[in-house]
Coordinates of C-alpha atoms and ligand atoms in Angstrom, one line a residue:
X971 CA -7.4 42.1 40.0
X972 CA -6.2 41.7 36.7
X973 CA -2.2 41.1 36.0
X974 CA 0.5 41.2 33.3
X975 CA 3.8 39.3 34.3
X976 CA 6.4 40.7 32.4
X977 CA 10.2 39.0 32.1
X978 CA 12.9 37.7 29.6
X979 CA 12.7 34.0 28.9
X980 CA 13.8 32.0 32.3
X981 CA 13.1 35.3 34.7
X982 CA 10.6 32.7 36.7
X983 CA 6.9 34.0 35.4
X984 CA 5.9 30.7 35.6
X985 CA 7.1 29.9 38.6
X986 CA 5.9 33.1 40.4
X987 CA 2.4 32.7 38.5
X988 CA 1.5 29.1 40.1
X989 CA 2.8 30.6 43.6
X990 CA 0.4 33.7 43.2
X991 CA -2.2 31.8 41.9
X992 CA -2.3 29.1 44.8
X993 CA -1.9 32.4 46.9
X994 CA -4.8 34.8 45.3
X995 CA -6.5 32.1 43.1
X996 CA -6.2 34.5 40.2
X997 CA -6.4 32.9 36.7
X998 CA -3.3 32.1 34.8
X999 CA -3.1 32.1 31.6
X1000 CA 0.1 31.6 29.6
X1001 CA 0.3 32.1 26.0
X1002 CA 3.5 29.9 25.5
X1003 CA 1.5 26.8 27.1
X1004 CA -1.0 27.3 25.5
X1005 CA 0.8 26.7 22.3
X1006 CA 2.7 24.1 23.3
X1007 CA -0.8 22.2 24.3
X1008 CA -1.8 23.0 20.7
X1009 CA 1.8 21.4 19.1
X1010 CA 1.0 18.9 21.2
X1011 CA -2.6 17.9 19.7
X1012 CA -1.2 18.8 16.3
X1013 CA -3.0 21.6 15.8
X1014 CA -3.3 23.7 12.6
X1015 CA -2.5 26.7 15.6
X1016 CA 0.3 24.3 16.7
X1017 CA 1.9 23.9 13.2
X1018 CA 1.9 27.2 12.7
X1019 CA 3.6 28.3 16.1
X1020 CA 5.9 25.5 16.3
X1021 CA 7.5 27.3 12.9
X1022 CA 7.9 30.6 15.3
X1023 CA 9.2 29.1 18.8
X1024 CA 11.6 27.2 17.1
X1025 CA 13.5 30.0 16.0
X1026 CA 12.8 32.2 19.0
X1027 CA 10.2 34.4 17.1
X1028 CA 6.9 35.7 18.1
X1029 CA 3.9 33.9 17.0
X1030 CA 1.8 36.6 14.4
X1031 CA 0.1 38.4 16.5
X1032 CA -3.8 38.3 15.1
X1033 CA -3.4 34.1 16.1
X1034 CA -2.1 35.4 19.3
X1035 CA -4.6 38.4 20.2
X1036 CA -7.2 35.9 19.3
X1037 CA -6.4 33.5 21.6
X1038 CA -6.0 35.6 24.6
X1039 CA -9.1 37.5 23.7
X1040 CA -11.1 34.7 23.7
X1041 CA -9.8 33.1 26.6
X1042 CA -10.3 36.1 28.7
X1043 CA -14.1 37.2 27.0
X1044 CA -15.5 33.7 26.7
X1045 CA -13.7 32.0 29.8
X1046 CA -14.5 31.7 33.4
X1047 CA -11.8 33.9 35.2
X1048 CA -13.0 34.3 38.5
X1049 CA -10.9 36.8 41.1
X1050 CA -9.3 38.6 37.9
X1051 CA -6.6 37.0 35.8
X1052 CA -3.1 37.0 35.5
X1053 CA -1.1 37.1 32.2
X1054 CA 2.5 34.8 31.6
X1055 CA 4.1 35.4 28.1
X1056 CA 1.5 38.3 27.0
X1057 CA 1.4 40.7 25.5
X1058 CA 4.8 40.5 24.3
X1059 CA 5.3 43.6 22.0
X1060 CA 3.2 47.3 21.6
X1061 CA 0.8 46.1 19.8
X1062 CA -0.2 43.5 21.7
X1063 CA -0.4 45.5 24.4
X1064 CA -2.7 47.8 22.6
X1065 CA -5.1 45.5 21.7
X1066 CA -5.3 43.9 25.2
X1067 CA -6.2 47.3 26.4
X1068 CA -9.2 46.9 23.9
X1069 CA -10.6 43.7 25.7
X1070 CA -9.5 43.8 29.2
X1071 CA -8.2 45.9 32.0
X1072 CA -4.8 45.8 33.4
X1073 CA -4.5 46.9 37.0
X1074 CA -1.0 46.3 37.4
X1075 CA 2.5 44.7 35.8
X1076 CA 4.5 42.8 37.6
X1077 CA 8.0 43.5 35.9
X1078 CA 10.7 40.4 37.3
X1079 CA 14.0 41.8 36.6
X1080 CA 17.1 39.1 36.2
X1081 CA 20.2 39.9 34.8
X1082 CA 21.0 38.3 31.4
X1083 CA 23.7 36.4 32.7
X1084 CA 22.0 34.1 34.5
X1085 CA 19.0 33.3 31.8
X1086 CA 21.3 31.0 29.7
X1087 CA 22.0 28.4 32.4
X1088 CA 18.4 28.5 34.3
X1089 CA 16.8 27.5 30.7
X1090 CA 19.3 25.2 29.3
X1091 CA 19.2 23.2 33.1
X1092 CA 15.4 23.7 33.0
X1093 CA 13.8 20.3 32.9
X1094 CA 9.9 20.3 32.9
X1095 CA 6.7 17.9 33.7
X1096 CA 3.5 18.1 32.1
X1097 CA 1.9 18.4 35.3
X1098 CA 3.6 21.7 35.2
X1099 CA 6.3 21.2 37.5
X1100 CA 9.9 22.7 36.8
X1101 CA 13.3 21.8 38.1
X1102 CA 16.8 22.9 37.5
X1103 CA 19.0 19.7 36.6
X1104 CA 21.9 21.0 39.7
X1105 CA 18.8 20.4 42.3
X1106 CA 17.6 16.9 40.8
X1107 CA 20.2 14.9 42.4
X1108 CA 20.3 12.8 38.9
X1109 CA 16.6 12.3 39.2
X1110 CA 14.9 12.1 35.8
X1111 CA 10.9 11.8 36.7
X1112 CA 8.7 14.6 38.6
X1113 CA 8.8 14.4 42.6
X1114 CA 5.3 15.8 42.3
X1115 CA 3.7 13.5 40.2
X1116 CA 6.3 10.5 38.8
X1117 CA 5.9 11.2 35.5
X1118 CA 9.6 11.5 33.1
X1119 CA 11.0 14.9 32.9
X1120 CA 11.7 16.5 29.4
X1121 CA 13.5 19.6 28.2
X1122 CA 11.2 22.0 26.1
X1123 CA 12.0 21.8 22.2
X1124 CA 13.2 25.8 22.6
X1125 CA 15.5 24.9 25.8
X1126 CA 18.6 25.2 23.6
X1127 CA 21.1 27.3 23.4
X1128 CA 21.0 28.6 20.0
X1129 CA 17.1 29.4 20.2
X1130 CA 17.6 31.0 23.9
X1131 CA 20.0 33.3 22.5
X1132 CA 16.9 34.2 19.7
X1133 CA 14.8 34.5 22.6
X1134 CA 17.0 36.7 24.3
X1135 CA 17.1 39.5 21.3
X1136 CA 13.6 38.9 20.6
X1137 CA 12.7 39.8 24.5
X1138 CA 15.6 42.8 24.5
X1139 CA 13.9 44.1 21.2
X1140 CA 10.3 43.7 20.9
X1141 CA 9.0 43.1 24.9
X1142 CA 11.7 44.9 27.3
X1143 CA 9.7 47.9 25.7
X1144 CA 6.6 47.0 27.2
X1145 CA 8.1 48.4 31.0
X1146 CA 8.0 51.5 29.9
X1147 CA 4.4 51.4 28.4
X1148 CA 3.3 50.1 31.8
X1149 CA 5.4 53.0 34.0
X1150 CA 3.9 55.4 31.6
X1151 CA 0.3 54.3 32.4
X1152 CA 1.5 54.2 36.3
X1153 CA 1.5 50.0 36.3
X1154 CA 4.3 48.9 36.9
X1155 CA 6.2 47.4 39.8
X1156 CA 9.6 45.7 39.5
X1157 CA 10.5 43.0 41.2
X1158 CA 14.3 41.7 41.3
X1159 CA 13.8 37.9 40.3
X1160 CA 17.7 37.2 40.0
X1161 CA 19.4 37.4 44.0
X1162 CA 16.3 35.2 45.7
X1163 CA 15.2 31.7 45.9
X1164 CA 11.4 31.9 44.1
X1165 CA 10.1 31.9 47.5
X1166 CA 11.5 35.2 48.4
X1167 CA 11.0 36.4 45.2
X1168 CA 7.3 35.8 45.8
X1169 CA 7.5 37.5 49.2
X1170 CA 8.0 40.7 47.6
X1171 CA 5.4 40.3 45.4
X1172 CA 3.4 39.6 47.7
X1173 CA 3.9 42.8 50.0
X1174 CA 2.8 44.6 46.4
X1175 CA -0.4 42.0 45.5
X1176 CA -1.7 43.0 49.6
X1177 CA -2.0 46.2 49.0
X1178 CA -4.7 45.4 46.1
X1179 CA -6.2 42.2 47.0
X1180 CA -7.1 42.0 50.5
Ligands
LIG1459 P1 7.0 31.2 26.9 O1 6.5 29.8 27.2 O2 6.2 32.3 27.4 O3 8.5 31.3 27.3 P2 9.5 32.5 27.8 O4 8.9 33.8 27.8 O5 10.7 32.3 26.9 O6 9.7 32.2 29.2 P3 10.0 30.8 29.9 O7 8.8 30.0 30.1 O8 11.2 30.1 29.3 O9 10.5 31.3 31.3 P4 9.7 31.8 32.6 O10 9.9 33.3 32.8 O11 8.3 31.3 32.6 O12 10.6 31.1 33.7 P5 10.3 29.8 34.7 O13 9.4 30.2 35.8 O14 10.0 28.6 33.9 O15 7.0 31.4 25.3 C1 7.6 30.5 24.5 C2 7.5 30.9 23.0 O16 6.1 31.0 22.6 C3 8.0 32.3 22.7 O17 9.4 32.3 22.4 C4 7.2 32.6 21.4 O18 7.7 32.0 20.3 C5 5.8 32.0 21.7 N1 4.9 33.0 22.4 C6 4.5 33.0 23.7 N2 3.7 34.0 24.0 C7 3.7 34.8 22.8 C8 3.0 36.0 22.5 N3 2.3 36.7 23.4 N4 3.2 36.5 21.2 C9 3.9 35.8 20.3 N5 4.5 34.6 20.6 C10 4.4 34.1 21.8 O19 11.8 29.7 35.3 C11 12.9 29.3 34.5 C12 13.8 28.3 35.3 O20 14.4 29.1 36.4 C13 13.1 27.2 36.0 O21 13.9 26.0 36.0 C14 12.8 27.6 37.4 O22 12.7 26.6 38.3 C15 14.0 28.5 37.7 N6 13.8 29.6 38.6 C16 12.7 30.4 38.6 N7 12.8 31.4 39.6 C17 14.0 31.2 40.1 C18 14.7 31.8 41.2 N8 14.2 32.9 41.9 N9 16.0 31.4 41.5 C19 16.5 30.3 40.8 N10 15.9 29.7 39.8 C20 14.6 30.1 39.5
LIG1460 MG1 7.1 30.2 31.3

């Protein structure tokens, strides 16, 4: 069972990919950590796409294809994969059609109004844990793992709102490539805690995966 988890920044892919991957043990493999990893190292791949997610632009898309592609053809991917932050415009899409099949798109819906304040309050671990500052009480290291919490270098407001138009412009699209191909399911990410959220994916995911 391969996946595509499509949502503006802050619509909870992440969050909703570890939950259906400790669920389904599906693969996941998201595009923006993977270039964070690479600013981290200092990467020539990191340099470049620093230059892009600071502004709230997509990363060129032959670095980006490239990566996914050989992730996906050259790594181990056992009960099918599942895609966070790709593709994120048509012809991404296009070429992950080339390389892969998608079985379904998992489309979480959250009004715009509430993007702004769940990514500026986003404060993050590198074990991958996420919080939201109102729930952490103050706290400033990971309840998982007691490592500090930081806020990601494109958590700001200015480069959210470039986000925002990038996602309304070049990925909101991609719902309707999906629908067309008979894909997609919708899932309402913005009135639920993640765990309900989840739920209703869930009820979706059983039908395919038993
Ligand atoms: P990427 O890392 O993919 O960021 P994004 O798409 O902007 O999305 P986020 O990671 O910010 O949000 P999310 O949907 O994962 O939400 P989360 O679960 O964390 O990409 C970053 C950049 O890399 C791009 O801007 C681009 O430059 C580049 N890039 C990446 N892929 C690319 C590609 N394919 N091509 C070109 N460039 C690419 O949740 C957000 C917050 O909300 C958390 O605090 C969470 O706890 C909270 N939350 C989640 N669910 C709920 C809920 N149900 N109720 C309340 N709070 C919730
Ligand atoms: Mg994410």
């Amino acid at each position: 069972m391969n996946i595509v988890l499509l949502g503006a920044p802050g619509a909870g892919k992440g969050t909703q990919a570890k939950l259906i991957e400790e669920h389904y043990g599906l693969t996941h493999i998201a595009t923006g950590d993977i270039f964070r990893a690479n600013i981290k190292g200092g990467t020539p791949i990191g340099k470049l796409a620093k230059s892009y997610i600071d502004k709230g632009a997509l990363v060129p898309d032959e670095v980006t294809c490239e990566l996914v592609k050989d992730r996906l053809t050259n790594g181990e991917v056992g009960a099918g994969f599942m895609l966070d932050g790709f593709p994120r415009n048509l012809f991404q899409a296009g070429e992950l059609d080339k390389f892969a099949r998608v079985d379904l798109c998992i489309n979480i819906d959250v009004d715009k109004c509430l993007l702004m304040d769940r990514i500026c309050g986003r404060r993050v671990c590198s074990c991958g844990a996420s919080y939201h500052v109102s729930t952490l009480n103050g706290a400033t290291t990971c309840a998982k793992c007691g490592q500090p919490l930081y806020q990601r270098d494109d958590d700001n407001p200015a480069t959210v709102e470039a986000r925002l138009d990038t996602y309304a412009s070049q990925t909101a699209p991609l719902a309707h490539y999906y629908e067309a191909q008979g894909k997609l399911f919708t899932v309402d990410g913005g009135s639920g805690t993640p765990e309900q959220v989840f739920a209703v994916i869930k009820q979706e995911l059983d039908k395919y995966i038993k």
